[in-house]
XYZ file of C-alpha atoms in Angstrom:
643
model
C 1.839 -33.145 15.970
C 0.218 -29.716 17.100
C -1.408 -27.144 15.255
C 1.674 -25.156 14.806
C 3.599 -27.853 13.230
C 1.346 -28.659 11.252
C 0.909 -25.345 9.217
C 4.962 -24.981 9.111
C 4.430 -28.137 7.265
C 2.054 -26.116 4.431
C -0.823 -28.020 5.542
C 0.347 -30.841 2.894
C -0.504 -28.441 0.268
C 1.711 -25.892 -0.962
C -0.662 -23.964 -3.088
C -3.497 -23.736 -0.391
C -0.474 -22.533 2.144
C 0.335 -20.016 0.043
C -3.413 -19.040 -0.436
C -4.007 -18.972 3.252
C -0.647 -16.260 3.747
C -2.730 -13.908 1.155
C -5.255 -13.639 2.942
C -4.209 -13.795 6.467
C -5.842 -11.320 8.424
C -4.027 -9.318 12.010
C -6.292 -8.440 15.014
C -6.109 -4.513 15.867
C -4.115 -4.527 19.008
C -1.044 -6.330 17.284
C 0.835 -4.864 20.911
C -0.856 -7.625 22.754
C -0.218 -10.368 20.417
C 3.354 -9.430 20.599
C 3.274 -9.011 24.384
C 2.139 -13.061 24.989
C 4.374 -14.346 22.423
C 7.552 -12.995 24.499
C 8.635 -9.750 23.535
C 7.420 -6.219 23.683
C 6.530 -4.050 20.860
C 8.511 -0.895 21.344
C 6.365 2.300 20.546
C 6.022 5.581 19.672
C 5.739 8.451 21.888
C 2.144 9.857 21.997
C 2.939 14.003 22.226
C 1.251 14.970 18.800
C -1.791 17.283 19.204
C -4.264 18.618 17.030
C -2.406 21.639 15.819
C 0.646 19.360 14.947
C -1.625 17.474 12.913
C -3.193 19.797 11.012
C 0.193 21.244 10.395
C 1.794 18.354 9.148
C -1.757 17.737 7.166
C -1.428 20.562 5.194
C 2.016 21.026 4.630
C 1.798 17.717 3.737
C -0.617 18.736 1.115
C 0.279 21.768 -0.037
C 2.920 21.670 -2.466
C 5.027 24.115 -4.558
C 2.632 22.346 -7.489
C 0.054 24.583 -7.047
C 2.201 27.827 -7.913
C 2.640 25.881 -11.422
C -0.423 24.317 -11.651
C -2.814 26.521 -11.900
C -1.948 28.148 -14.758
C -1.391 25.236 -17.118
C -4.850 23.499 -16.435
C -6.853 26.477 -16.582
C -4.726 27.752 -19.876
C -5.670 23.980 -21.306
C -8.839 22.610 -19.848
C -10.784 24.634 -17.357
C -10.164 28.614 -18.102
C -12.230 30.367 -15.254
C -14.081 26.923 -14.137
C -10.835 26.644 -12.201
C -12.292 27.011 -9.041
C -14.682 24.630 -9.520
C -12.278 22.155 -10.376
C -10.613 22.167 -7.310
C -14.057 22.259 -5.565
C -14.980 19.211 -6.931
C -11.432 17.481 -6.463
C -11.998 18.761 -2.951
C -15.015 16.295 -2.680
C -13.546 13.658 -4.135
C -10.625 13.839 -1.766
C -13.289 14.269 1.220
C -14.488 10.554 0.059
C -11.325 9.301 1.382
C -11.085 11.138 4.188
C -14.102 10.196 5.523
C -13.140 6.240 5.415
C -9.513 6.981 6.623
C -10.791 9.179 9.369
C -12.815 5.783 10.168
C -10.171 3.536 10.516
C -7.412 5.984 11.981
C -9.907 5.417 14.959
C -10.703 2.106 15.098
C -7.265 1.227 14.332
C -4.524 4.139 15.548
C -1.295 2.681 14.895
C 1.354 3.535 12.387
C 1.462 2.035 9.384
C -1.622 3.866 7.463
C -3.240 1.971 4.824
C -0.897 -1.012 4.807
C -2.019 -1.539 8.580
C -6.129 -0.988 7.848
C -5.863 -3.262 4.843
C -3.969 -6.040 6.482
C -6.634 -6.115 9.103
C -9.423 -6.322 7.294
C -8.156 -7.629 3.445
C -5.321 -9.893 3.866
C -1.628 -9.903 4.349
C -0.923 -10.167 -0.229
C -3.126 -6.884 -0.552
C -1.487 -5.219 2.547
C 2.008 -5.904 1.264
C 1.498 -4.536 -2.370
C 0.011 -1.122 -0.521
C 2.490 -0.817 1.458
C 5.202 -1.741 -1.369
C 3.520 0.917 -3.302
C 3.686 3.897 -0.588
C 7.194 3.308 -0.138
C 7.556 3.523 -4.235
C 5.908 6.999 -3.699
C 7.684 8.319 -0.851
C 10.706 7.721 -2.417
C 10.064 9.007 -5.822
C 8.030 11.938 -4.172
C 10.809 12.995 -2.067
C 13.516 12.851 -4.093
C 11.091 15.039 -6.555
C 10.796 17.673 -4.133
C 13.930 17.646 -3.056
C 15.575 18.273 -7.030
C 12.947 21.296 -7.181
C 13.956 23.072 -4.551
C 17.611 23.681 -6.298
C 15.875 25.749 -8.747
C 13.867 28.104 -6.453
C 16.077 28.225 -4.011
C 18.543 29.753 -6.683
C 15.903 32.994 -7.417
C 17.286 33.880 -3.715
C 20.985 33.782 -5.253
C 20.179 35.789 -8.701
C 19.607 32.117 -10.627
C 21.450 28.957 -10.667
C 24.847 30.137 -12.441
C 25.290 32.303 -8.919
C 24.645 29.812 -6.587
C 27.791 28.239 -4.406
C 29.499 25.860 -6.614
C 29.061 23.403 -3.557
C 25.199 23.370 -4.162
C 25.413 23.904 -8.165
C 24.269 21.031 -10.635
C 27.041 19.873 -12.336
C 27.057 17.479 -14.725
C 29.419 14.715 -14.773
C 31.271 13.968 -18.035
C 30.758 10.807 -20.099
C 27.684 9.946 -18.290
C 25.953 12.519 -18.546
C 24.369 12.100 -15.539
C 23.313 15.882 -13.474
C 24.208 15.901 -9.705
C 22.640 17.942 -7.730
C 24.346 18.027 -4.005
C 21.766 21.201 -2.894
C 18.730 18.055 -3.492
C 20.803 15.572 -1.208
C 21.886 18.112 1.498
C 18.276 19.404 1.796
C 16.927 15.616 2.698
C 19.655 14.908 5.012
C 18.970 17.757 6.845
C 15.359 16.623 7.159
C 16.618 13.176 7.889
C 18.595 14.902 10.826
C 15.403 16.819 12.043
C 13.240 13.693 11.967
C 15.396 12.045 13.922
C 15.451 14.337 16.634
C 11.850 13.613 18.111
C 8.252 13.730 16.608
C 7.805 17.161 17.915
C 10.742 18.924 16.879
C 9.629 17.967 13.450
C 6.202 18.619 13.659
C 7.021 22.116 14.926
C 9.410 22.843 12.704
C 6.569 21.637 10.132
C 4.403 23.969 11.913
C 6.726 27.108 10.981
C 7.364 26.391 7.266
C 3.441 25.401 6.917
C 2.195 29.187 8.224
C 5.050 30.913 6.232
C 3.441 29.116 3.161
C -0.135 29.696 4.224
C 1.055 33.307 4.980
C 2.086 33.411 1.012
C -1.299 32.281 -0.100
C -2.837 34.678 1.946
C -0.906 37.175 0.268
C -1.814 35.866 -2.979
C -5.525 36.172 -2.169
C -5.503 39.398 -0.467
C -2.984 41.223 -2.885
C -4.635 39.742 -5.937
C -8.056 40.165 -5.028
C -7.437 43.820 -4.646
C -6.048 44.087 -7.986
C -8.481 42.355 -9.161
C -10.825 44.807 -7.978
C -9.487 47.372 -9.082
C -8.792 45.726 -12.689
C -12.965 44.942 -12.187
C -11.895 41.328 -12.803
C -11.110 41.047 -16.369
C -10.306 37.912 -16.251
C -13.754 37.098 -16.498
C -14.740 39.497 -18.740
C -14.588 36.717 -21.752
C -16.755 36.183 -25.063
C -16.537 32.127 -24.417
C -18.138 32.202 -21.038
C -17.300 30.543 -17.753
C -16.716 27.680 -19.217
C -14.536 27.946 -22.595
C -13.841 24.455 -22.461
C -17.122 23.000 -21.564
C -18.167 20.765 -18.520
C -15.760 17.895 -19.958
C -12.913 20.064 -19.784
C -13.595 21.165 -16.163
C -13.903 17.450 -14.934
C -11.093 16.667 -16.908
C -9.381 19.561 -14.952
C -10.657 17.857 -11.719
C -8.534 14.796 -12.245
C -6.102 16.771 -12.372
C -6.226 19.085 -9.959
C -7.256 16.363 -7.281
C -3.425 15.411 -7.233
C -2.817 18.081 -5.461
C -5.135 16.978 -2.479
C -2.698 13.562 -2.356
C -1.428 14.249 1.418
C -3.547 14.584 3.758
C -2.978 10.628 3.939
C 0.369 10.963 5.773
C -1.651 12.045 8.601
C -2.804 8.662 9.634
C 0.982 7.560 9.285
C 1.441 9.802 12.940
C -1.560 8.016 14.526
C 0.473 5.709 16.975
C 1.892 9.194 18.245
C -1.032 11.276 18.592
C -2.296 11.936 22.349
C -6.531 11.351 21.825
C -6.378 9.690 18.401
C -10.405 9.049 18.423
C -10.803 12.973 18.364
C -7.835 14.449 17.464
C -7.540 12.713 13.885
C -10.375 12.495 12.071
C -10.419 16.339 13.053
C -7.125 17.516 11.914
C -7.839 15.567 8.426
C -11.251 17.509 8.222
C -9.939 20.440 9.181
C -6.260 19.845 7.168
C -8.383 18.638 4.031
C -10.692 21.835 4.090
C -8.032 24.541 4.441
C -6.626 23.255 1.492
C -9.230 23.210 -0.371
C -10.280 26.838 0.654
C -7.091 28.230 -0.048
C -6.622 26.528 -3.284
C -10.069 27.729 -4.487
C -9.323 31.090 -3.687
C -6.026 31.186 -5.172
C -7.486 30.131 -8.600
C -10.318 32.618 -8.308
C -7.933 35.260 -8.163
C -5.420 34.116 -10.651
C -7.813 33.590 -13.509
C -9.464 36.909 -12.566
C -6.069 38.873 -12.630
C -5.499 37.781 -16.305
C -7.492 36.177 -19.196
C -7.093 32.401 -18.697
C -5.454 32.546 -21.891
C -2.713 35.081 -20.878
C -1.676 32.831 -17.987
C 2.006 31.584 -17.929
C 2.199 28.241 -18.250
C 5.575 28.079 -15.647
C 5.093 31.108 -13.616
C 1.513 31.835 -13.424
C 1.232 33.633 -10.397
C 4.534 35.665 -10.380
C 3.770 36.343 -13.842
C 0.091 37.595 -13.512
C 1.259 40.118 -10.655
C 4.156 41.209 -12.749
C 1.387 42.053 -15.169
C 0.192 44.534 -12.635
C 3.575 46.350 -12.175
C 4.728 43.943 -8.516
C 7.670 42.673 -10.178
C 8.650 42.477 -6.274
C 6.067 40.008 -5.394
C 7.924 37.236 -7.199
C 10.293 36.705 -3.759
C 7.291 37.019 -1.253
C 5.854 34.412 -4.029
C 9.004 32.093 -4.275
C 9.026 32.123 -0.307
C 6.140 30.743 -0.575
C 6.669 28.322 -2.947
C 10.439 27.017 -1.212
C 8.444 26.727 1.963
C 5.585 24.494 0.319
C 8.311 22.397 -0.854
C 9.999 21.832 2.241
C 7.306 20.983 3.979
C 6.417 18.520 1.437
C 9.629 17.296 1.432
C 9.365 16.781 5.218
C 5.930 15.324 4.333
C 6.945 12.545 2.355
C 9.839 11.244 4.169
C 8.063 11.606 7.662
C 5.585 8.559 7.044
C 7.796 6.205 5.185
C 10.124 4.921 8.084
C 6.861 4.407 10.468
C 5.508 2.181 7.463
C 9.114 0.380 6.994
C 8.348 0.030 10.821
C 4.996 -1.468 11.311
C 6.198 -3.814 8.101
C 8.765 -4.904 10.299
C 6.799 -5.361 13.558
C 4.462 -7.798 11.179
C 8.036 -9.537 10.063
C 7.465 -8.940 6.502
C 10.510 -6.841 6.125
C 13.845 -7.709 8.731
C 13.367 -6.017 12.869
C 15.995 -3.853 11.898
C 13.155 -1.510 10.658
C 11.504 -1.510 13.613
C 13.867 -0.467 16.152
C 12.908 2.958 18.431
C 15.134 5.110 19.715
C 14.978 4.993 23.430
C 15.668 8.556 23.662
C 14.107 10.228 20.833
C 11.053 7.513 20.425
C 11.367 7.604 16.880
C 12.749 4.920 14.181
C 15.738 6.871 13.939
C 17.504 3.647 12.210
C 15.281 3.470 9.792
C 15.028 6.864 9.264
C 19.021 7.166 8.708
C 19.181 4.370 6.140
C 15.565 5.737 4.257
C 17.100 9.341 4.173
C 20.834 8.410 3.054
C 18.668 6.214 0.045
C 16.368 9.489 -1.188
C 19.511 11.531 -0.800
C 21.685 9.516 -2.812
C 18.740 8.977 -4.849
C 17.911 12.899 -5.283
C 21.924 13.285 -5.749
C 22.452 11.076 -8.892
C 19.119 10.934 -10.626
C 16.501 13.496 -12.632
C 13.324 11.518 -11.016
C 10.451 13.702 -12.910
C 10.256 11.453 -15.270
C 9.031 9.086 -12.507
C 6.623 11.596 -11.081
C 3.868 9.583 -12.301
C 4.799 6.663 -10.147
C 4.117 8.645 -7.166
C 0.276 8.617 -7.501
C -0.183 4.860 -7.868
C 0.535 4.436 -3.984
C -1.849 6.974 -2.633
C -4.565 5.800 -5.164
C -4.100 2.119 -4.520
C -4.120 3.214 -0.733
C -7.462 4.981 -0.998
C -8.960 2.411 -2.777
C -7.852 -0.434 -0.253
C -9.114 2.031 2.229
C -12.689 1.978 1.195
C -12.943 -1.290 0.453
C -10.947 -1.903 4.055
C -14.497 -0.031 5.406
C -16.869 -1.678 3.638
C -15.516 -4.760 5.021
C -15.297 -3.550 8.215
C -19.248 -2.607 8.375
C -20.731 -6.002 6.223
C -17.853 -9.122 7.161
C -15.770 -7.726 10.034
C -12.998 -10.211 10.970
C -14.307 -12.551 13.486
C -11.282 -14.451 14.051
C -7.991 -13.483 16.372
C -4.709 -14.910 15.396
C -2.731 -16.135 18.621
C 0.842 -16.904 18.799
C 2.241 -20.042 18.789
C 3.508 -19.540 22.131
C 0.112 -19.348 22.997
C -1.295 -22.284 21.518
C 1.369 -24.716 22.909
C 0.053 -23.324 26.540
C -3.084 -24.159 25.911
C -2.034 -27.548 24.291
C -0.011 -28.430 27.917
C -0.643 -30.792 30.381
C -1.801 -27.732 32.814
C -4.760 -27.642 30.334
C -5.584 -30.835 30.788
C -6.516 -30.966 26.809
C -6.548 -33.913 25.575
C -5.769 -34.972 21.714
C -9.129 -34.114 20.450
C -7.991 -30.430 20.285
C -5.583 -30.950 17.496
C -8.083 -33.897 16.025
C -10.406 -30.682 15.335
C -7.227 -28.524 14.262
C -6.742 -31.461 11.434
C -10.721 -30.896 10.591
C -9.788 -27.298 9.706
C -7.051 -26.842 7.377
C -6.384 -23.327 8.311
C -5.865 -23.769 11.914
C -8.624 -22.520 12.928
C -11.217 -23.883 15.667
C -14.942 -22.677 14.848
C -17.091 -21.114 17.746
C -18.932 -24.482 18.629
C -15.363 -26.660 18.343
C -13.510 -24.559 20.728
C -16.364 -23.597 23.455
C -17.303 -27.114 23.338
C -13.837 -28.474 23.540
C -12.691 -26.165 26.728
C -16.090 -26.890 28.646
C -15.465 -30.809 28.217
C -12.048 -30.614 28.894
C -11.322 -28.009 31.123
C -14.683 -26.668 32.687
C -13.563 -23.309 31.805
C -16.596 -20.909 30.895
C -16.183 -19.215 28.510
C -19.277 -17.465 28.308
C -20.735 -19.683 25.746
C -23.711 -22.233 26.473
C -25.550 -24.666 24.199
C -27.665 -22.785 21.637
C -31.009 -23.206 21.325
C -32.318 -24.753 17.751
C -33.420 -20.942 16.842
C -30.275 -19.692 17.586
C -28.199 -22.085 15.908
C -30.451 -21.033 13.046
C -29.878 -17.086 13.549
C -25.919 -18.492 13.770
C -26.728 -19.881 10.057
C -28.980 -17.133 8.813
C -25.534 -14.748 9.633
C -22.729 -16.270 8.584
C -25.435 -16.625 4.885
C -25.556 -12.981 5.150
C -21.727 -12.566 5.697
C -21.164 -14.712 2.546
C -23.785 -12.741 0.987
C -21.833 -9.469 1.679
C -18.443 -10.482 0.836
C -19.572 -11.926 -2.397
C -20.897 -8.165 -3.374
C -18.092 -6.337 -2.499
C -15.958 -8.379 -4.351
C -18.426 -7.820 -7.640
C -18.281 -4.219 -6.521
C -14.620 -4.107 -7.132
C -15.188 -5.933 -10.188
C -17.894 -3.626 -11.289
C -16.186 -1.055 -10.736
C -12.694 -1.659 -12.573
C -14.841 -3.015 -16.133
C -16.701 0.195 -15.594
C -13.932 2.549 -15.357
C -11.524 0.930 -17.611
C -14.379 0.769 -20.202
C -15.011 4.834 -20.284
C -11.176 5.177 -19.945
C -10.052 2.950 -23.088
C -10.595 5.104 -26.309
C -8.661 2.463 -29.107
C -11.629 0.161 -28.658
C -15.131 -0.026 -30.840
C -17.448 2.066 -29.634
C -20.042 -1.233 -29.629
C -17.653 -2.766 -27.611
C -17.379 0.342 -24.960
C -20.769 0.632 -24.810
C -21.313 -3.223 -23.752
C -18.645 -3.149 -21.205
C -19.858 -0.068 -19.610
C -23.424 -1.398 -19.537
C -22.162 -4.891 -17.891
C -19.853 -3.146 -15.193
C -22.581 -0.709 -14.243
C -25.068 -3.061 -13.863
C -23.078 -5.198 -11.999
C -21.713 -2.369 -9.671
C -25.216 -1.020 -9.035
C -26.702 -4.696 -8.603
C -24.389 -5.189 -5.864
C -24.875 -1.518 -4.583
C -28.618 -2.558 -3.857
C -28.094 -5.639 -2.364
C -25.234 -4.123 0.233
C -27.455 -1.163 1.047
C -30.576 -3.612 1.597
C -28.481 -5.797 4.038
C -27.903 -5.222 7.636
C -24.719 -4.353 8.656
C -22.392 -6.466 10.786
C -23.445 -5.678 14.588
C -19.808 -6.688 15.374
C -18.724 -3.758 13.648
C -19.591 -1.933 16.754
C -16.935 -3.782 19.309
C -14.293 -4.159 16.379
C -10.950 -2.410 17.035
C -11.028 0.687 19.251
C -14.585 2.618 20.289
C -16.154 6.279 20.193
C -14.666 7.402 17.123
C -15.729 9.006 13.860
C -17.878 6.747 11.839
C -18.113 7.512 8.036
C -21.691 8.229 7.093
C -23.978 6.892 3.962
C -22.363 3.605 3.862
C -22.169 1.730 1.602
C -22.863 4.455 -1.157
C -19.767 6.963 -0.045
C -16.581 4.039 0.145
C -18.312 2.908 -3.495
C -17.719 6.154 -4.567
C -14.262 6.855 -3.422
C -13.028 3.221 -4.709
C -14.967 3.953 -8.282
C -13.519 7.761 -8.645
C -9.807 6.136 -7.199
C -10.059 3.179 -9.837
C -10.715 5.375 -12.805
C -7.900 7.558 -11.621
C -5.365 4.900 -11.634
C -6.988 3.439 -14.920
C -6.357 6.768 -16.601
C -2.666 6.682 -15.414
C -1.137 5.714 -18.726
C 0.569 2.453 -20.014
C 4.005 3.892 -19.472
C 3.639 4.326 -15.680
C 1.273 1.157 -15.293
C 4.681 -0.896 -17.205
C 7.437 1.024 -14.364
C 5.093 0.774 -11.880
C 4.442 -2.912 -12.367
C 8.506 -3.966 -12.439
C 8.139 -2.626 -8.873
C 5.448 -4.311 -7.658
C 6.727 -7.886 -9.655
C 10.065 -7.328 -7.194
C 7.615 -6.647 -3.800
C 6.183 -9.731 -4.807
C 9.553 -11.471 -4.945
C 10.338 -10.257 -1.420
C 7.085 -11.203 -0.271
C 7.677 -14.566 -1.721
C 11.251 -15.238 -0.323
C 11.329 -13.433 2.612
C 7.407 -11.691 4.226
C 5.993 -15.082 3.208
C 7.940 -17.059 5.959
C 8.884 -14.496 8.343
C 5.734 -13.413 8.938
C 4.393 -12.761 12.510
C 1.403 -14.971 11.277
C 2.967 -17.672 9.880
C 2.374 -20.682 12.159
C -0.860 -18.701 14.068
C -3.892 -20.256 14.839
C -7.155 -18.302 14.677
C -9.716 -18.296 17.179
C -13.569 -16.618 17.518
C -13.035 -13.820 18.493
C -15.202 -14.077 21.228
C -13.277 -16.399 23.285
C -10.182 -14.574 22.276
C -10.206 -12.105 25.707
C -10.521 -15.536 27.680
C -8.160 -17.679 26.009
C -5.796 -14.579 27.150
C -7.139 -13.784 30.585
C -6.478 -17.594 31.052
C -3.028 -18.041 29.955
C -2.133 -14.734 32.139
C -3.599 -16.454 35.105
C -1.433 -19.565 34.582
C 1.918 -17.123 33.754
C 1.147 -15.288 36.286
């Protein structure tokens, strides 16, 4: 019996199989794996520059949310501190670009967080991320798609005068609100996304500078009036901040929801032409327009009109109506149509490139994966995804589902940091290889005897250890494999490592833990104060025991080889990725019971798929693992013998 029957077999242990697909781990370049076990991995078509990915970054990004936004958290929480609000949500944001902008480059194919955090966590966490992100580009597009009908309608004199083709109806008995503008606005996206990467991206390009080109106007326009008004906004008895400093954070939180996009950036990263520069740039550079035009925006606003004078629905439109520009409302709604249709394009660009890279790993059917020869997109994918949000859009009032869509990105983020730490302290130092490629090295040609599967029976997972396999193929074969008896002190540098790798995995994982008492202690208010107190107290020590003792070990010098070379690198490690997972944790914490109930139906029915159908269809399911040291020889050697 080889190693690849045995683990179809569970290993004889049907709980430890399951285990072992949990936490099953993919190399980086999944295109060669795929390559030796018989098939090629179709792919993308690399034509994205920087300017397409900034542009699809911040329209991406920038959503018609803002034009709403600002008015009812500085009316309830942040009055003038507005500004620094969104300053500070900008730096929280920037804590997760740094780490994605890290592992776009070490690891540029599609698939975003799903494909980081089943490289370095496991296959079980990378499933649940990705089950969540499509959860939120569903929901999310099918959002932006049902407010559109609305501002679209200004253009027509209001929704009674638009065509009765596009008009809500309602439809009797059910009473159930259709809205066929929502569905024909996401098919026609569908239809541009299918055309080619760069069609889209261009056309994302246009809508993105006519909604920049609003903001602008905002800024300019207002800050004039402002001027001239002498900014009596700010001209207020309570001070800067009316609400105090807890109000302004509180503010943050929100406000940092409107930095949720930049993300979908990384989705395109198997398409751009230099991902190791051209990424973590156009998320810098995406991130921090944003953020600049957001805080200007807000300065104006609240210094237009007393914080307090603000409308709640119209803010903007409102405050220059104020000011006797009643005409600036459609130079404003242009503005806001065009922020929603390049969201829209936004959220239904990344999700069939993460239906695809599920499918290239097996755990959804290679129907998904399928590129269009001509276009080099998923168009099939893209088809059935876009006929789902449309129908989806069509029958159903989704806002009361809105707050579904921030689990994903926060669950990505936070896999994302953790994905880094890992990457810097316990880098995978194993390579799955393909069945395939294991029975090749099992055959006669070989000459390996049976005391290669009597050491694949010694390790339950499959997996021969350094000394096993270089051992094995020098008795056996004669084949070097660069790898000569150790000395006694380096067999005990070899121990004093893999204590130090145990040591580091250990603290990330009370990290996490640290982390999650600590923010869902400060989040729970229905508790005794005693009780808060203590729990805070235990998951702050713990978090900051296990800060010190990652920050006082070395890093991982294989960090340095892992995935692909001369990218960004995201600086003050460990501190910054403990950051972004502590201010992403208390985020999702503070979510609410009511989302945490519909969100966790979803997730219970992900896990059912996984269960019945990722579980055993997965592209890891009977691989073995090897160091990956000898991984490059075990190839180069079964090449020569194909060849």
């Amino acid at each position: 019996m080889g190693v690849a029957d045995m683990q179809s077999n569970g290993n004889g242990n049907e709980g430890f199989s399951f285990r072992s697909c949990v936490f099953r781990r993919k190399q980086v370049d999944s295109h060669r794996v795929s390559n030796h076990s018989g098939g090629q991995t179709q792919k993308l078509a690399k034509i994205l520059s920087v300017v397409d990915i900034i542009a699809i970054g911040v329209g991406a990004t920038i959503g018609a949310g803002v034009y709403i936004l600002v008015g009812t958290v500085a009316r309830e929480q942040t009055g003038p501190a507005l500004t620094v609000s969104f300053f500070i949500a900008g730096i929280a944001a920037a804590l997760s670009a740094f780490c994605y902008a890290e592992l776009v480059c070490r690891c540029p194919s599609a698939g975003s967080a799903y494909h980081y955090t089943y490289i370095c966590i496991g296959e079980g966490a990378a499933w649940l991320v990705g089950w969540a992100l499509i959860l939120e580009y569903t929901i999310g597009g099918s959002a932006i798609a049902r407010g559109l009908t609305p501002n679209l309608a200004l253009f027509f004199g209001g929704q009674d005068n638009l065509p009765s083709y596009l008009a809500r109806h309602s439809i009797p008995g059910l009473g159930i609100v259709v809205d066929p503008c929502a569905a024909v606005l996401i098919l026609v996206v569908t239809l541009l996304l299918c055309i080619g990467i760069k069609e889209s991206s261009f056309a994302q390009t246009v809508v993105t500078t006519v909604n920049v080109f609003g903001m602008l106007f905002i800024i300019i326009v207002g800050g004039y009036l402002a001027f001239k008004t002498e900014w009596i906004g700010y001209e207020l008895p309570s001070g800067y901040f009316p609400f105090g400093v807890n109000g302004m954070l509180a503010g943050s939180a929100v406000v940092f929801f409107s930095f949720i996009g930049f993300d979908v950036v990384a989705s395109t990263a198997e398409e751009v032409k230099n991902p190791q520069r051209d990424l973590p740039l156009g998320i810098g550079v995406a991130l921090s327009i944003c953020c600049i035009l957001y805080m200007l925006v807000s300065v104006v606003i609240v210094g237009l009109v007393p914080y307090y004078a603000l409308d709640p629905d119209t803010p903007i439109s409102s405050a220059f109506a104020s000011h006797g520009m009643q005409w600036a409302v459609y130079i404003i709604t242009t503005g806001a149509v065009t922020a929603l249709c390049a969201s829209l394009m936004g959220s239904l660009l990344p999700q069939p490139r993460m239906f695809m890279a599920m499918a290239r790993d097996g755990l959804l059917p290679s129907f998904f994966s399928d590129i269009s020869e001509r276009t080099q997109v998923p168009v099939k994918s893209t088809v059935i995804i876009g006929i789902l949000s449309a129908a989806l859009a069509f029958f159903m009032d989704v806002s009361q589902l809105a707050g579904m869509v921030s689990v994903g990105t926060l669950l990505a983020f936070t896999s994302v940091a953790v994905s880094v730490l890992v990457l810097r302290y316990v880098p995978p130092n194993e390579v799955p290889l393909h069945p395939s490629l294991q029975q090749l090295i099992d055959s006669p040609s070989l000459q390996f005897n049976s005391d290669s599967q009597e050491i694949a029976y010694q390790n339950p997972k499959g997996s021969l250890s350094n000394h096993d396999l270089s051992q094995h193929l020098l008795d056996n074969r004669g084949i070097s494999i660069g790898c000569t008896l150790l000395p006694k002190h380096m067999a005990q540098g070899e121990q004093n490592e893999q204590k130090r790798r145990k040591i580091a995995a250990w603290n990330i994982a009370l990290v996490c833990v640290g982390v999650f008492v600590l923010a869902s202690a400060a989040s729970v208010e229905n508790i005794p104060s005693i009780l808060r107190f203590t729990l805070c107290t235990v998951g702050g020590a713990i978090l900051l025991c296990s800060l010190i003792v990652l920050a006082c070990l070395a890093q991982d010098n294989a960090r340095h080889s892992f995935g692909h070379s001369g990218g960004f690198v995201c600086p003050f490690v460990p501190f910054l990725p403990v950051a972004c997972i502590l201010v992403n944790t208390y985020l999702l914490v503070n979510l609410g019971a009511g989302t945490w109930f519909r969100v966790s139906i979803w997730l219970l029915i992900g896990a059912l798929v996984y269960l019945f159908y990722g579980r055993t269809h997965s592209s890891l399911k009977n691989a073995v693992y090897v160091p990956t040291a000898h991984a490059d020889e075990i190839y180069r050697t079964s090449s020569d013998l194909l060849a």
